[in-house]
């Protein structure tokens, strides 16, 4: 083979690869699309079928579970261990889809001829796909689906566009995905052939469904704006008519190189009418006393602008004369409790907003753009409706009354109870109902145990509040010790919280202190009780007073060392010693008194020791003689 031939083959091969690369592009129209010129949604119904037309698919039709190389037309994919999904078409009932169980041999499985196209025109093809096999199917090793879309000319010799989905793996939760191609018809070409190629082989996996195949014309994205750059004019009807406005169509040149125009008008943005003679990129509206919508049809060739199979439409320019809205509809006055405030609410039609005021006219704006409002005080509040397009308020405002009822006022309490002595718990005021946490429903209850008690009270306005009463118990006192400390009597209670007790001596008044001072010796009654008049515990005590000092100086005050309370013992012995242990005084009488002498001699100031035996009790210690 000559070098020239080799070079020619290399160049042709390179061009072939470049062309194939150009074809292998999935994507959607970047501009505006026209109305669909072909849609295949596979119909509706509760029974499978019908089969596709002859020549549409190489697979075999079945009205039952489709095995490998078979397909069915059904409204659900409830087969094998597949995901159970419904068709994709929005808002249909029992819509069907094309369900495919791939053949063991990869290759074409769908072909459809699309007619009625315009020559030299760009179009968008799109289709929805879903993998029916769960991610866990086939032990997690299911064959993914992989589909190539091709657009061929009517002779089936020139491929105009191609693109592949790549591998679409199974999912835990199934989802429909949209795929598309953009292509352009050639001169004299008015039909194309759509082909779908299965790139994977059948087996465990490669199970898919297809729905909503569509073809639309594809053209530039075209914006419509007025002189201010807006695509809408909204004016309240009480401000008069909408003055004449010039609208400009601006294409983005993403598809077309030239543009032919035809302006249209509509009263409802659904049904459109051509405006005679308006075929440029600019249109000036008449003065409008009613709302109108404007758009423009655009094609690359003037011959195609009137053919809806060949043109695209722009965005819509809105010229809205907003009617004065009716006042909002009240959802009722409210009376609420202070601890459960609810909002006042009104109803307005869609595309309306509500502002709240404190007066029927003028007044203060309390809240904007809300159909509900929660006042912080009782009163009458006013709701005004307006369009969301422009401030066009209702001529009157809707009044709504709001009453906030006060809650019952009950202060929490801390109470004490004496052990084994029940107390009554009650509320300060009278209410319509009571609910204690004990289950009782009376104003007052009697309790005998410490703890936390609550009562929820409800007044005549059905408002409730909860009072908490904490009850602490004062335990019955237990006297641990009673001792004489010189002339004082000291009482010790066994219980831990001795601050809860009070003490009395004989018939005297109760006191907080457990110490009775300067008590004469003798037999006394000691009384202990819990505060709040709890029951009394009493104990008899023999108070034996041993003074710490005496002053025998002849002033007749504390001149003798006297031991008080010995007379209540049966047998008493008292001995007095000096610091060296010398016995100075001894007595076995039931009373004892010493003048501070020894054998008639006055003893000096010093410390002296005593030993006292009273019945079974013995006392030792020292005292001071002061002169």
Coordinates of C-alpha atoms in Angstrom, one line a residue:
X1 CA 0.0 0.0 0.0
X2 CA 1.4 3.4 -0.9
X3 CA 2.3 6.1 1.7
X4 CA -0.4 8.3 0.2
X5 CA -3.0 5.6 0.7
X6 CA -1.9 5.0 4.3
X7 CA -2.1 8.7 5.1
X8 CA -5.6 8.8 3.6
X9 CA -6.8 5.8 5.6
X10 CA -5.3 7.4 8.8
X11 CA -7.0 10.7 8.2
X12 CA -10.4 9.0 7.5
X13 CA -10.0 6.9 10.7
X14 CA -9.2 10.0 12.7
X15 CA -12.3 11.8 11.2
X16 CA -14.4 8.7 12.0
X17 CA -13.2 8.7 15.7
X18 CA -13.9 12.4 15.9
X19 CA -17.4 12.0 14.5
X20 CA -18.0 9.1 17.0
X21 CA -16.8 11.3 19.8
X22 CA -19.1 14.1 18.7
X23 CA -22.1 11.8 18.7
X24 CA -21.4 10.3 22.1
X25 CA -22.9 13.3 24.1
X26 CA -25.9 13.1 26.3
X27 CA -27.5 16.5 27.2
X28 CA -30.6 18.7 27.0
X29 CA -31.5 21.8 25.1
X30 CA -29.8 24.8 26.7
X31 CA -32.3 27.2 25.3
X32 CA -36.1 27.2 25.1
X33 CA -38.0 24.2 24.0
X34 CA -41.2 24.1 22.1
X35 CA -44.3 22.0 22.9
X36 CA -43.8 18.2 22.6
X37 CA -44.2 17.0 19.0
X38 CA -44.0 13.3 20.0
X39 CA -44.7 11.6 23.4
X40 CA -44.7 7.9 24.2
X41 CA -46.0 7.2 27.7
X42 CA -47.2 3.6 26.9
X43 CA -50.8 4.3 27.9
X44 CA -52.8 3.5 31.0
X45 CA -54.7 0.6 32.4
X46 CA -54.7 -2.2 35.0
X47 CA -53.9 -5.1 32.6
X48 CA -50.6 -5.6 30.7
X49 CA -50.2 -4.7 27.1
X50 CA -50.8 -4.2 24.3
X51 CA -47.6 -5.3 22.7
X52 CA -45.6 -2.7 20.8
X53 CA -46.1 -2.3 17.1
X54 CA -44.3 -4.8 14.8
X55 CA -40.7 -3.7 14.2
X56 CA -40.5 -1.6 17.4
X57 CA -38.5 -4.1 19.4
X58 CA -36.5 -7.3 18.9
X59 CA -37.6 -8.6 22.2
X60 CA -40.6 -10.9 22.8
X61 CA -43.8 -9.6 24.4
X62 CA -45.3 -11.3 27.4
X63 CA -48.2 -10.4 29.6
X64 CA -46.6 -12.2 32.5
X65 CA -43.2 -12.0 34.3
X66 CA -40.7 -11.1 31.5
X67 CA -37.8 -13.5 31.4
X68 CA -34.5 -12.7 29.7
X69 CA -35.1 -11.3 26.2
X70 CA -38.7 -10.5 27.0
X71 CA -40.6 -7.3 27.8
X72 CA -44.1 -6.3 29.0
X73 CA -46.1 -3.1 29.1
X74 CA -47.4 -2.7 32.7
X75 CA -48.3 -0.2 35.4
X76 CA -46.1 -1.9 38.0
X77 CA -42.8 -3.8 38.1
X78 CA -44.0 -6.3 40.7
X79 CA -41.9 -9.2 39.3
X80 CA -39.1 -11.5 40.6
X81 CA -37.1 -9.7 43.4
X82 CA -37.2 -6.4 41.5
X83 CA -38.1 -3.0 43.0
X84 CA -41.8 -2.5 42.9
X85 CA -42.3 0.9 41.2
X86 CA -45.0 2.7 39.3
X87 CA -44.6 4.4 35.9
X88 CA -42.9 7.8 35.7
X89 CA -45.7 9.9 34.0
X90 CA -46.8 12.6 36.4
X91 CA -50.5 12.8 37.5
X92 CA -51.7 9.8 35.5
X93 CA -53.7 6.8 37.0
X94 CA -52.5 3.3 36.4
X95 CA -49.9 4.6 33.9
X96 CA -47.9 2.0 32.1
X97 CA -44.2 1.7 31.2
X98 CA -41.9 -0.4 29.0
X99 CA -40.4 -3.1 31.2
X100 CA -37.4 -4.9 29.8
X101 CA -35.5 -8.0 30.9
X102 CA -32.4 -7.8 28.8
X103 CA -31.5 -10.5 26.3
X104 CA -28.3 -12.6 26.8
X105 CA -27.0 -10.8 23.7
X106 CA -26.3 -7.1 23.7
X107 CA -27.9 -5.0 20.9
X108 CA -30.8 -2.9 19.7
X109 CA -34.0 -3.4 21.6
X110 CA -36.2 -0.4 20.6
X111 CA -36.7 1.5 17.3
X112 CA -39.2 4.3 16.5
X113 CA -39.6 6.5 13.5
X114 CA -40.5 10.2 14.4
X115 CA -42.2 12.1 11.6
X116 CA -43.4 15.6 11.0
X117 CA -40.1 17.4 11.7
X118 CA -38.8 20.5 10.0
X119 CA -35.6 20.6 8.0
X120 CA -32.5 22.4 9.3
X121 CA -34.1 22.5 12.8
X122 CA -32.7 21.5 16.2
X123 CA -34.6 19.1 18.4
X124 CA -34.3 17.5 21.9
X125 CA -34.9 13.9 22.5
X126 CA -35.5 12.7 26.1
X127 CA -36.4 9.5 28.0
X128 CA -36.7 8.3 31.6
X129 CA -35.0 5.1 32.8
X130 CA -34.8 3.2 36.0
X131 CA -32.8 0.1 37.2
X132 CA -35.3 -2.4 38.6
X133 CA -32.8 -4.6 40.3
X134 CA -32.0 -3.7 43.9
X135 CA -28.4 -3.1 44.9
X136 CA -28.6 -6.3 47.0
X137 CA -29.9 -8.3 44.1
X138 CA -27.8 -11.2 42.6
X139 CA -25.7 -11.2 45.8
X140 CA -24.8 -7.5 45.2
X141 CA -23.2 -8.4 41.8
X142 CA -26.1 -7.7 39.5
X143 CA -25.4 -6.6 35.9
X144 CA -25.9 -2.8 35.6
X145 CA -28.1 -1.4 32.9
X146 CA -26.3 0.6 30.1
X147 CA -28.2 2.1 27.2
X148 CA -27.1 4.0 24.2
X149 CA -29.5 6.3 22.4
X150 CA -29.1 7.0 18.7
X151 CA -30.8 9.4 16.3
X152 CA -30.5 8.4 12.6
X153 CA -31.8 10.0 9.4
X154 CA -34.8 8.5 7.7
X155 CA -32.6 6.5 5.4
X156 CA -30.9 4.8 8.4
X157 CA -27.5 5.7 6.9
X158 CA -26.5 8.9 8.7
X159 CA -26.4 9.0 12.5
X160 CA -27.2 12.5 13.7
X161 CA -26.6 12.0 17.4
X162 CA -25.6 9.3 20.0
X163 CA -25.0 9.1 23.7
X164 CA -24.7 6.4 26.3
X165 CA -25.9 6.4 29.9
X166 CA -22.9 4.5 31.1
X167 CA -23.4 1.8 33.8
X168 CA -26.4 2.5 36.0
X169 CA -26.0 0.4 39.1
X170 CA -28.8 -1.0 41.3
X171 CA -29.9 1.2 44.2
X172 CA -31.3 0.6 47.6
X173 CA -34.1 3.0 46.8
X174 CA -35.0 3.1 43.1
X175 CA -35.1 6.5 41.3
X176 CA -36.1 7.5 37.7
X177 CA -33.4 9.3 35.8
X178 CA -33.8 11.5 32.7
X179 CA -31.5 11.3 29.7
X180 CA -31.5 13.4 26.5
X181 CA -29.9 14.2 23.1
X182 CA -29.9 17.3 21.0
X183 CA -29.7 16.9 17.2
X184 CA -30.3 18.9 14.1
X185 CA -32.2 17.7 11.0
X186 CA -30.6 18.1 7.6
X187 CA -32.0 19.8 4.5
X188 CA -35.1 18.1 3.1
X189 CA -35.2 15.9 6.3
X190 CA -38.6 15.7 8.0
X191 CA -38.3 12.4 9.9
X192 CA -35.7 10.5 12.0
X193 CA -35.2 7.1 13.5
X194 CA -34.8 6.7 17.3
X195 CA -32.8 3.6 18.4
X196 CA -32.1 2.2 21.8
X197 CA -29.1 -0.1 22.2
X198 CA -28.6 -2.4 25.2
X199 CA -24.8 -2.4 25.9
X200 CA -24.9 -5.1 28.6
X201 CA -25.7 -8.7 28.2
X202 CA -28.6 -10.4 30.1
X203 CA -28.3 -12.7 33.0
X204 CA -28.6 -11.8 36.7
X205 CA -29.4 -8.1 36.4
X206 CA -29.7 -5.7 33.5
X207 CA -33.5 -5.2 34.2
X208 CA -34.9 -1.8 33.4
X209 CA -38.0 0.2 32.7
X210 CA -38.4 3.1 30.2
X211 CA -41.1 5.8 30.1
X212 CA -42.1 9.2 28.8
X213 CA -40.1 9.2 25.5
X214 CA -40.4 12.8 24.1
X215 CA -39.2 14.9 21.2
X216 CA -39.3 18.8 21.3
X217 CA -38.0 21.5 19.1
X218 CA -34.9 23.2 20.6
X219 CA -34.0 26.8 20.1
X220 CA -32.4 29.8 21.8
X221 CA -33.3 30.7 25.3
X222 CA -35.3 33.9 24.8
X223 CA -36.0 36.4 27.5
X224 CA -38.7 39.1 27.4
X225 CA -38.1 42.4 29.3
X226 CA -39.5 45.9 29.3
X227 CA -37.5 49.1 29.4
X228 CA -36.7 48.6 33.1
X229 CA -35.4 45.1 32.6
X230 CA -38.4 43.4 34.2
X231 CA -40.6 40.6 32.7
X232 CA -43.7 41.6 34.6
X233 CA -45.9 44.6 35.1
X234 CA -48.2 44.5 38.0
X235 CA -50.6 47.4 38.8
X236 CA -53.5 47.7 41.2
X237 CA -56.8 48.2 39.3
X238 CA -57.7 51.3 41.4
X239 CA -54.6 53.0 39.9
X240 CA -56.1 52.8 36.4
X241 CA -55.0 51.2 33.1
X242 CA -51.6 49.8 32.3
X243 CA -50.0 52.2 29.8
X244 CA -48.5 51.1 26.5
X245 CA -45.2 49.2 27.1
X246 CA -42.5 48.1 24.7
X247 CA -41.3 44.5 25.2
X248 CA -38.0 43.3 23.8
X249 CA -37.1 39.7 22.9
X250 CA -33.5 38.8 23.5
X251 CA -32.2 35.4 22.2
X252 CA -29.0 33.9 23.6
X253 CA -27.8 32.6 20.3
X254 CA -27.1 29.2 21.8
X255 CA -28.8 27.3 18.9
X256 CA -30.0 29.7 16.2
X257 CA -27.8 32.0 14.1
X258 CA -30.8 33.9 12.7
X259 CA -34.2 34.6 14.2
X260 CA -37.8 34.9 12.9
X261 CA -40.5 36.2 15.3
X262 CA -44.2 36.0 15.8
X263 CA -45.7 37.7 18.9
X264 CA -48.7 36.2 20.7
X265 CA -51.2 37.3 23.3
X266 CA -53.3 35.4 25.8
X267 CA -55.9 36.3 28.4
X268 CA -55.1 33.2 30.6
X269 CA -51.5 32.2 29.7
X270 CA -52.9 28.9 28.2
X271 CA -54.7 29.8 25.0
X272 CA -52.5 31.9 22.7
X273 CA -53.4 34.0 19.6
X274 CA -50.9 35.4 17.0
X275 CA -50.7 39.2 16.9
X276 CA -51.0 40.2 13.3
X277 CA -48.0 41.9 11.8
X278 CA -45.9 41.7 14.9
X279 CA -42.8 39.8 13.6
X280 CA -39.8 41.7 14.9
X281 CA -37.9 41.3 18.2
X282 CA -39.8 44.2 19.8
X283 CA -43.5 44.6 20.5
X284 CA -45.4 47.6 21.9
X285 CA -48.6 46.7 23.8
X286 CA -51.7 48.8 23.6
X287 CA -53.1 50.4 26.8
X288 CA -54.5 47.6 28.8
X289 CA -57.7 47.7 30.9
X290 CA -57.4 43.9 31.6
X291 CA -54.6 41.5 32.4
X292 CA -52.7 40.1 29.4
X293 CA -49.8 37.7 28.8
X294 CA -47.4 38.0 25.9
X295 CA -44.8 35.7 24.4
X296 CA -43.0 35.3 21.1
X297 CA -42.6 32.3 18.8
X298 CA -39.1 32.0 17.3
X299 CA -37.6 29.9 14.5
X300 CA -34.4 30.1 12.6
X301 CA -36.2 30.1 9.3
X302 CA -39.1 32.4 8.6
X303 CA -40.9 29.5 6.9
X304 CA -40.9 27.6 10.2
X305 CA -42.0 30.3 12.6
X306 CA -45.7 29.5 12.1
X307 CA -45.1 25.7 12.4
X308 CA -45.3 24.6 16.1
X309 CA -43.3 21.5 15.2
X310 CA -40.4 23.7 14.3
X311 CA -40.4 26.7 16.5
X312 CA -39.8 27.5 20.2
X313 CA -41.5 29.9 22.5
X314 CA -40.0 32.5 24.8
X315 CA -40.6 33.2 28.4
X316 CA -43.9 34.9 29.2
X317 CA -44.2 38.6 29.8
X318 CA -47.0 39.3 32.3
X319 CA -49.0 42.5 32.3
X320 CA -51.2 42.0 35.4
X321 CA -54.0 44.4 36.4
X322 CA -54.5 43.3 39.9
X323 CA -58.0 43.5 41.2
X324 CA -58.6 45.0 44.6
X325 CA -58.8 41.9 46.9
X326 CA -61.6 41.2 49.3
X327 CA -60.8 41.6 53.0
X328 CA -59.4 38.4 54.6
X329 CA -61.9 35.8 55.9
X330 CA -61.8 35.6 59.6
X331 CA -61.2 32.2 61.2
X332 CA -62.8 33.4 64.4
X333 CA -62.1 35.5 67.5
X334 CA -60.0 33.8 70.2
X335 CA -60.1 33.6 74.0
X336 CA -56.9 32.0 75.3
X337 CA -55.1 31.3 78.5
X338 CA -51.9 33.3 79.3
X339 CA -49.8 30.2 79.2
X340 CA -51.1 28.8 75.9
X341 CA -51.3 31.6 73.4
X342 CA -52.7 30.7 70.0
X343 CA -52.5 32.8 66.9
X344 CA -55.4 34.7 65.2
X345 CA -55.8 33.4 61.7
X346 CA -57.4 34.5 58.5
X347 CA -57.8 33.0 55.0
X348 CA -57.0 34.6 51.7
X349 CA -56.8 33.2 48.1
X350 CA -53.5 32.1 46.6
X351 CA -51.1 34.8 45.6
X352 CA -52.3 37.1 48.4
X353 CA -50.6 38.2 51.6
X354 CA -51.9 39.6 54.9
X355 CA -50.7 42.5 57.0
X356 CA -51.9 43.1 60.6
X357 CA -52.7 46.4 62.2
X358 CA -54.0 47.7 65.5
X359 CA -56.7 49.9 64.0
X360 CA -59.4 49.6 61.3
X361 CA -57.6 52.4 59.3
X362 CA -54.2 53.8 59.6
X363 CA -52.7 52.6 62.9
X364 CA -49.5 50.7 63.5
X365 CA -48.3 47.8 61.3
X366 CA -47.9 44.8 63.6
X367 CA -46.9 42.1 61.2
X368 CA -46.4 41.7 57.5
X369 CA -47.1 38.9 55.1
X370 CA -48.6 36.3 57.5
X371 CA -52.0 34.8 57.7
X372 CA -51.5 34.4 61.4
X373 CA -50.7 36.7 64.3
X374 CA -50.2 36.1 68.0
X375 CA -51.0 39.2 70.1
X376 CA -49.3 39.8 73.4
X377 CA -52.3 41.5 75.0
X378 CA -56.0 41.4 74.7
X379 CA -57.7 43.6 72.1
X380 CA -59.1 43.9 68.6
X381 CA -56.7 43.4 65.7
X382 CA -57.2 44.0 62.0
X383 CA -56.1 42.0 59.0
X384 CA -55.7 43.6 55.5
X385 CA -55.3 41.5 52.3
X386 CA -53.0 42.4 49.4
X387 CA -51.8 40.8 46.2
X388 CA -48.3 39.4 46.4
X389 CA -47.5 41.0 43.0
X390 CA -48.1 44.6 44.1
X391 CA -49.3 46.4 47.1
X392 CA -53.0 46.4 46.3
X393 CA -54.8 46.2 49.6
X394 CA -58.4 45.4 50.5
X395 CA -60.5 48.5 51.0
X396 CA -61.5 47.3 54.5
X397 CA -59.7 45.3 57.2
X398 CA -61.1 42.3 59.0
X399 CA -61.4 42.7 62.8
X400 CA -60.6 39.8 65.1
X401 CA -61.0 39.9 68.8
X402 CA -58.4 38.5 71.2
X403 CA -58.8 37.9 74.9
X404 CA -56.1 36.6 77.1
X405 CA -57.4 35.1 80.4
X406 CA -55.2 35.3 83.5
X407 CA -54.0 32.1 85.0
X408 CA -54.9 31.0 88.6
X409 CA -52.4 32.4 91.0
X410 CA -51.2 29.8 93.5
X411 CA -47.8 30.2 95.2
X412 CA -45.8 27.1 95.8
X413 CA -45.4 26.1 99.5
X414 CA -43.1 24.3 101.8
X415 CA -44.9 22.4 104.6
X416 CA -43.8 20.2 107.5
X417 CA -45.6 17.3 109.1
X418 CA -45.0 15.6 112.4
X419 CA -44.2 11.9 112.2
X420 CA -47.5 10.0 112.3
X421 CA -49.6 13.2 112.4
X422 CA -51.4 13.9 109.0
X423 CA -51.8 17.4 107.8
X424 CA -54.2 19.0 105.3
X425 CA -53.0 20.5 102.0
X426 CA -55.2 23.0 100.2
X427 CA -55.3 25.9 97.7
X428 CA -55.6 29.5 98.6
X429 CA -58.6 30.2 96.3
X430 CA -61.7 28.3 95.1
X431 CA -61.7 26.9 91.5
X432 CA -63.9 25.0 89.2
X433 CA -61.7 21.8 89.3
X434 CA -58.7 20.3 91.1
X435 CA -56.4 17.5 90.1
X436 CA -53.9 16.3 92.6
X437 CA -51.0 14.1 91.7
X438 CA -52.5 11.7 94.3
X439 CA -55.5 11.3 92.0
X440 CA -57.8 13.2 94.3
X441 CA -60.0 16.0 92.9
X442 CA -61.1 18.0 96.0
X443 CA -59.9 21.4 97.1
X444 CA -58.1 20.0 100.1
X445 CA -56.4 16.6 100.8
X446 CA -54.9 15.0 103.9
X447 CA -51.5 13.5 103.7
X448 CA -49.4 11.6 106.2
X449 CA -46.2 11.1 104.3
X450 CA -43.4 13.5 103.2
X451 CA -43.0 14.2 99.5
X452 CA -43.8 16.6 96.7
X453 CA -47.5 17.1 96.1
X454 CA -48.9 19.0 93.1
X455 CA -52.4 20.2 92.3
X456 CA -53.5 21.6 89.0
X457 CA -56.4 24.0 89.4
X458 CA -58.7 25.2 86.6
X459 CA -60.7 28.4 86.8
X460 CA -64.0 29.4 85.3
X461 CA -62.2 30.4 82.0
X462 CA -60.8 26.9 81.7
X463 CA -57.3 28.2 82.4
X464 CA -55.0 26.0 84.5
X465 CA -52.0 26.4 86.7
X466 CA -50.1 24.0 88.9
X467 CA -49.1 24.5 92.6
X468 CA -46.4 22.5 94.2
X469 CA -46.3 21.8 97.9
X470 CA -43.2 20.2 99.3
X471 CA -43.8 18.4 102.5
X472 CA -41.0 17.5 104.9
X473 CA -41.4 15.3 107.9
X474 CA -40.2 16.2 111.4
X475 CA -39.3 12.8 112.9
X476 CA -40.5 11.9 116.4
X477 CA -37.7 13.1 118.7
X478 CA -35.6 10.5 120.6
X479 CA -33.8 11.8 123.7
X480 CA -30.3 10.4 123.6
X481 CA -28.7 12.1 126.7
X482 CA -29.6 14.6 129.4
X483 CA -26.6 15.7 131.4
X484 CA -25.9 18.3 134.2
X485 CA -23.1 20.7 133.3
X486 CA -22.6 22.7 136.5
X487 CA -25.9 24.4 137.0
X488 CA -27.1 23.8 133.4
X489 CA -29.0 20.9 132.0
X490 CA -28.0 19.9 128.4
X491 CA -30.3 17.8 126.3
X492 CA -29.1 15.8 123.2
X493 CA -31.6 14.4 120.7
X494 CA -30.7 11.3 118.8
X495 CA -32.3 12.5 115.5
X496 CA -30.1 14.2 112.9
X497 CA -32.1 17.4 112.3
X498 CA -32.2 18.8 115.8
X499 CA -33.0 22.3 114.5
X500 CA -36.5 20.9 113.9
X501 CA -37.0 20.5 117.7
X502 CA -37.8 22.7 120.6
X503 CA -37.3 22.0 124.4
X504 CA -39.1 22.8 127.7
X505 CA -38.2 22.3 131.3
X506 CA -41.0 21.3 133.7
X507 CA -44.0 23.6 133.0
X508 CA -41.9 26.3 131.3
X509 CA -42.3 27.5 127.7
X510 CA -40.7 25.7 124.8
X511 CA -37.4 27.1 123.5
X512 CA -35.1 26.4 120.5
X513 CA -32.0 25.8 122.6
X514 CA -31.4 22.3 124.2
X515 CA -29.6 24.0 127.1
X516 CA -31.4 25.0 130.3
X517 CA -29.2 27.5 132.3
X518 CA -28.9 28.0 136.1
X519 CA -31.3 25.2 137.1
X520 CA -31.5 24.3 140.7
X521 CA -30.6 20.7 141.5
X522 CA -33.4 18.3 141.9
X523 CA -35.7 16.1 139.8
X524 CA -37.0 17.9 136.7
X525 CA -39.2 17.0 133.7
X526 CA -37.5 17.4 130.3
X527 CA -39.9 17.9 127.3
X528 CA -38.8 17.7 123.6
X529 CA -41.1 18.0 120.6
X530 CA -40.9 18.8 116.9
X531 CA -41.7 22.4 116.0
X532 CA -45.3 23.2 114.7
X533 CA -46.8 21.7 117.9
X534 CA -45.6 18.1 117.2
X535 CA -46.3 15.5 119.9
X536 CA -44.1 15.8 123.1
X537 CA -41.6 13.3 124.3
X538 CA -40.8 13.7 128.1
X539 CA -38.2 12.2 130.4
X540 CA -37.5 12.7 134.1
X541 CA -34.0 13.9 135.0
X542 CA -32.2 14.1 138.3
X543 CA -30.2 17.3 138.2
X544 CA -27.1 17.2 140.4
X545 CA -25.4 20.6 140.6
X546 CA -21.6 20.6 141.4
X547 CA -20.4 24.2 141.4
X548 CA -17.0 25.1 139.8
X549 CA -16.1 27.6 142.4
X550 CA -17.2 29.3 145.6
X551 CA -16.0 32.5 147.5
X552 CA -16.0 32.2 151.3
X553 CA -15.1 35.9 151.9
X554 CA -17.9 36.6 154.4
X555 CA -20.1 38.7 152.0
X556 CA -22.8 36.1 152.4
X557 CA -22.8 35.5 148.6
X558 CA -21.6 32.1 147.6
X559 CA -19.8 31.7 150.9
X560 CA -20.4 28.0 151.1
X561 CA -19.7 25.1 148.6
X562 CA -23.1 23.5 148.3
X563 CA -24.0 20.4 146.3
X564 CA -27.6 20.7 145.1
X565 CA -29.9 17.7 144.5
X566 CA -28.3 15.1 146.8
X567 CA -31.5 15.0 148.8
X568 CA -33.2 13.0 146.0
X569 CA -30.7 10.1 146.4
X570 CA -30.9 7.3 148.9
X571 CA -27.3 7.1 149.9
X572 CA -24.7 9.9 149.5
X573 CA -21.0 10.2 150.3
X574 CA -18.9 13.3 149.6
X575 CA -15.1 13.7 150.1
X576 CA -13.0 16.9 149.5
X577 CA -9.2 16.7 149.0
X578 CA -6.4 19.3 148.5
X579 CA -4.0 19.1 145.6
X580 CA -1.8 16.8 147.6
X581 CA -4.6 14.3 148.2
X582 CA -5.2 15.1 151.8
X583 CA -8.8 14.5 152.9
X584 CA -10.2 17.7 154.2
X585 CA -13.9 17.0 154.4
X586 CA -16.1 13.9 154.4
X587 CA -19.9 13.6 154.6
X588 CA -22.5 10.9 154.3
X589 CA -25.5 13.1 154.6
X590 CA -28.2 13.7 152.0
X591 CA -27.1 17.3 151.9
X592 CA -23.7 18.8 151.7
X593 CA -22.3 22.3 152.5
X594 CA -18.6 23.3 153.2
X595 CA -17.3 26.6 154.4
X596 CA -13.7 26.3 153.1
X597 CA -12.0 25.5 156.5
X598 CA -10.1 22.5 157.9
X599 CA -10.1 21.9 161.6
X600 CA -11.3 25.4 162.1
X601 CA -8.6 26.9 160.0
X602 CA -9.3 29.0 156.8
X603 CA -7.9 27.3 153.8
X604 CA -6.1 29.4 151.1
X605 CA -7.4 30.1 147.6
X606 CA -6.6 27.1 145.5
X607 CA -8.1 24.2 143.5
X608 CA -9.6 21.4 145.5
X609 CA -10.9 17.9 144.4
X610 CA -14.1 16.2 145.1
X611 CA -15.4 12.6 145.0
X612 CA -19.2 12.1 145.2
X613 CA -21.0 8.8 145.3
X614 CA -24.8 9.1 145.0
X615 CA -26.4 5.7 145.0
X616 CA -24.8 4.0 142.0
X617 CA -23.5 7.2 140.5
X618 CA -19.9 8.5 141.0
X619 CA -18.7 12.0 140.2
X620 CA -15.1 13.3 140.4
X621 CA -13.5 16.6 139.6
X622 CA -12.2 19.8 141.0
X623 CA -13.4 23.3 141.9
X624 CA -11.8 26.6 142.9
X625 CA -11.9 28.3 146.3
X626 CA -11.5 32.0 145.8
X627 CA -10.9 34.5 148.6

